[in-house]
Amino acid sequence: MTTAQQHEPSIRPAAPEDLGDLQALARRTIDACYRGFLGDEAVDRFIGSGASDAHVESRLGQGGVSAGLLEDEGPAKLVYTRSAAAPS
């Protein structure tokens, strides 16, 4: 990809239609980052329990979640961010 083809990332408030993509992103992140210290069984159990999906849905419902769209030659990629003002 050349510099002329690159797009600036954009950030917007996450919308209800982003929920599935945000949940999938959270599951992939947990899968990739937490196995080293929690172990396979704990990570598989957590992801399989639906707790991660429920957490993302709860956060989206509370507001303060943003979706960053990084566009390249393929489809947009969604990234999950949470503003400092979001409830914890």
PDB file of C-alpha atoms in Angstrom:
ATOM      1  CA  MET A   1       0.000   0.000   0.000  1.00  0.00           C
ATOM      2  CA  THR A   2       1.374   3.390  -0.866  1.00  0.00           C
ATOM      3  CA  THR A   3       1.108   6.432   1.338  1.00  0.00           C
ATOM      4  CA  ALA A   4      -1.449   7.946  -1.025  1.00  0.00           C
ATOM      5  CA  GLN A   5      -3.752   4.962  -0.420  1.00  0.00           C
ATOM      6  CA  GLN A   6      -3.631   5.173   3.374  1.00  0.00           C
ATOM      7  CA  HIS A   7      -6.587   6.608   5.249  1.00  0.00           C
ATOM      8  CA  GLU A   8      -6.579   8.444   8.527  1.00  0.00           C
ATOM      9  CA  PRO A   9      -8.169   6.462  11.341  1.00  0.00           C
ATOM     10  CA  SER A  10     -11.481   7.791  12.575  1.00  0.00           C
ATOM     11  CA  ILE A  11     -13.007   7.427  16.010  1.00  0.00           C
ATOM     12  CA  ARG A  12     -16.712   7.629  16.684  1.00  0.00           C
ATOM     13  CA  PRO A  13     -19.032   6.610  19.500  1.00  0.00           C
ATOM     14  CA  ALA A  14     -19.722   2.887  19.313  1.00  0.00           C
ATOM     15  CA  ALA A  15     -23.227   2.045  18.150  1.00  0.00           C
ATOM     16  CA  PRO A  16     -25.441  -0.945  18.973  1.00  0.00           C
ATOM     17  CA  GLU A  17     -24.618  -2.450  15.582  1.00  0.00           C
ATOM     18  CA  ASP A  18     -20.939  -2.596  16.641  1.00  0.00           C
ATOM     19  CA  LEU A  19     -21.703  -4.974  19.514  1.00  0.00           C
ATOM     20  CA  GLY A  20     -20.907  -8.241  17.719  1.00  0.00           C
ATOM     21  CA  ASP A  21     -17.641  -6.912  16.319  1.00  0.00           C
ATOM     22  CA  LEU A  22     -16.605  -5.499  19.704  1.00  0.00           C
ATOM     23  CA  GLN A  23     -17.413  -8.783  21.449  1.00  0.00           C
ATOM     24  CA  ALA A  24     -15.421 -10.743  18.867  1.00  0.00           C
ATOM     25  CA  LEU A  25     -12.497  -8.352  19.310  1.00  0.00           C
ATOM     26  CA  ALA A  26     -12.594  -8.783  23.093  1.00  0.00           C
ATOM     27  CA  ARG A  27     -12.633 -12.602  22.757  1.00  0.00           C
ATOM     28  CA  ARG A  28      -9.665 -12.539  20.354  1.00  0.00           C
ATOM     29  CA  THR A  29      -7.754 -10.203  22.666  1.00  0.00           C
ATOM     30  CA  ILE A  30      -8.379 -12.363  25.735  1.00  0.00           C
ATOM     31  CA  ASP A  31      -7.453 -15.470  23.763  1.00  0.00           C
ATOM     32  CA  ALA A  32      -4.191 -13.963  22.551  1.00  0.00           C
ATOM     33  CA  CYS A  33      -3.075 -12.125  25.683  1.00  0.00           C
ATOM     34  CA  TYR A  34      -4.285 -13.986  28.768  1.00  0.00           C
ATOM     35  CA  ARG A  35      -3.301 -17.614  28.124  1.00  0.00           C
ATOM     36  CA  GLY A  36       0.283 -17.043  29.257  1.00  0.00           C
ATOM     37  CA  PHE A  37      -0.678 -16.302  32.847  1.00  0.00           C
ATOM     38  CA  LEU A  38      -4.215 -17.686  33.264  1.00  0.00           C
ATOM     39  CA  GLY A  39      -3.716 -20.905  31.325  1.00  0.00           C
ATOM     40  CA  ASP A  40      -5.727 -22.499  28.551  1.00  0.00           C
ATOM     41  CA  GLU A  41      -8.482 -23.951  30.727  1.00  0.00           C
ATOM     42  CA  ALA A  42      -9.285 -20.669  32.497  1.00  0.00           C
ATOM     43  CA  VAL A  43      -9.277 -18.662  29.276  1.00  0.00           C
ATOM     44  CA  ASP A  44     -11.441 -21.197  27.434  1.00  0.00           C
ATOM     45  CA  ARG A  45     -13.873 -21.313  30.373  1.00  0.00           C
ATOM     46  CA  PHE A  46     -14.076 -17.504  30.599  1.00  0.00           C
ATOM     47  CA  ILE A  47     -14.632 -17.002  26.881  1.00  0.00           C
ATOM     48  CA  GLY A  48     -17.093 -19.899  26.751  1.00  0.00           C
ATOM     49  CA  SER A  49     -19.071 -18.596  29.725  1.00  0.00           C
ATOM     50  CA  GLY A  50     -20.211 -15.505  27.858  1.00  0.00           C
ATOM     51  CA  ALA A  51     -18.896 -13.231  30.624  1.00  0.00           C
ATOM     52  CA  SER A  52     -16.664 -11.342  28.200  1.00  0.00           C
ATOM     53  CA  ASP A  53     -19.560 -10.776  25.787  1.00  0.00           C
ATOM     54  CA  ALA A  54     -21.792  -9.621  28.653  1.00  0.00           C
ATOM     55  CA  HIS A  55     -19.130  -7.193  29.882  1.00  0.00           C
ATOM     56  CA  VAL A  56     -18.740  -5.594  26.458  1.00  0.00           C
ATOM     57  CA  GLU A  57     -22.519  -5.337  26.064  1.00  0.00           C
ATOM     58  CA  SER A  58     -22.819  -3.727  29.494  1.00  0.00           C
ATOM     59  CA  ARG A  59     -20.084  -1.201  28.690  1.00  0.00           C
ATOM     60  CA  LEU A  60     -21.679  -0.343  25.366  1.00  0.00           C
ATOM     61  CA  GLY A  61     -25.016   0.223  27.118  1.00  0.00           C
ATOM     62  CA  GLN A  62     -23.390   2.557  29.669  1.00  0.00           C
ATOM     63  CA  GLY A  63     -21.808   4.721  27.005  1.00  0.00           C
ATOM     64  CA  GLY A  64     -18.267   5.959  26.881  1.00  0.00           C
ATOM     65  CA  VAL A  65     -17.198   3.305  24.368  1.00  0.00           C
ATOM     66  CA  SER A  66     -15.697   4.436  21.097  1.00  0.00           C
ATOM     67  CA  ALA A  67     -15.064   2.558  17.898  1.00  0.00           C
ATOM     68  CA  GLY A  68     -11.900   3.345  16.001  1.00  0.00           C
ATOM     69  CA  LEU A  69     -12.103   2.551  12.327  1.00  0.00           C
ATOM     70  CA  LEU A  70      -8.804   1.768  10.669  1.00  0.00           C
ATOM     71  CA  GLU A  71      -9.326   1.525   6.971  1.00  0.00           C
ATOM     72  CA  ASP A  72      -6.917   0.047   4.458  1.00  0.00           C
ATOM     73  CA  GLU A  73      -7.458  -1.795   1.208  1.00  0.00           C
ATOM     74  CA  GLY A  74      -9.715  -4.302   2.948  1.00  0.00           C
ATOM     75  CA  PRO A  75     -12.760  -3.843   5.148  1.00  0.00           C
ATOM     76  CA  ALA A  76     -12.702  -1.477   8.102  1.00  0.00           C
ATOM     77  CA  LYS A  77     -11.238  -2.897  11.289  1.00  0.00           C
ATOM     78  CA  LEU A  78     -12.916  -2.064  14.552  1.00  0.00           C
ATOM     79  CA  VAL A  79     -10.906  -1.258  17.638  1.00  0.00           C
ATOM     80  CA  TYR A  80     -12.364  -0.861  21.121  1.00  0.00           C
ATOM     81  CA  THR A  81     -11.531   2.159  23.217  1.00  0.00           C
ATOM     82  CA  ARG A  82     -13.095   3.438  26.382  1.00  0.00           C
ATOM     83  CA  SER A  83     -13.069   7.065  27.369  1.00  0.00           C
ATOM     84  CA  ALA A  84     -11.788   8.125  30.759  1.00  0.00           C
ATOM     85  CA  ALA A  85     -15.290   9.375  31.597  1.00  0.00           C
ATOM     86  CA  ALA A  86     -16.832   5.922  31.218  1.00  0.00           C
ATOM     87  CA  PRO A  87     -18.016   4.242  34.396  1.00  0.00           C
ATOM     88  CA  SER A  88     -15.789   1.460  35.726  1.00  0.00           C
TER      89      SER A  88
END
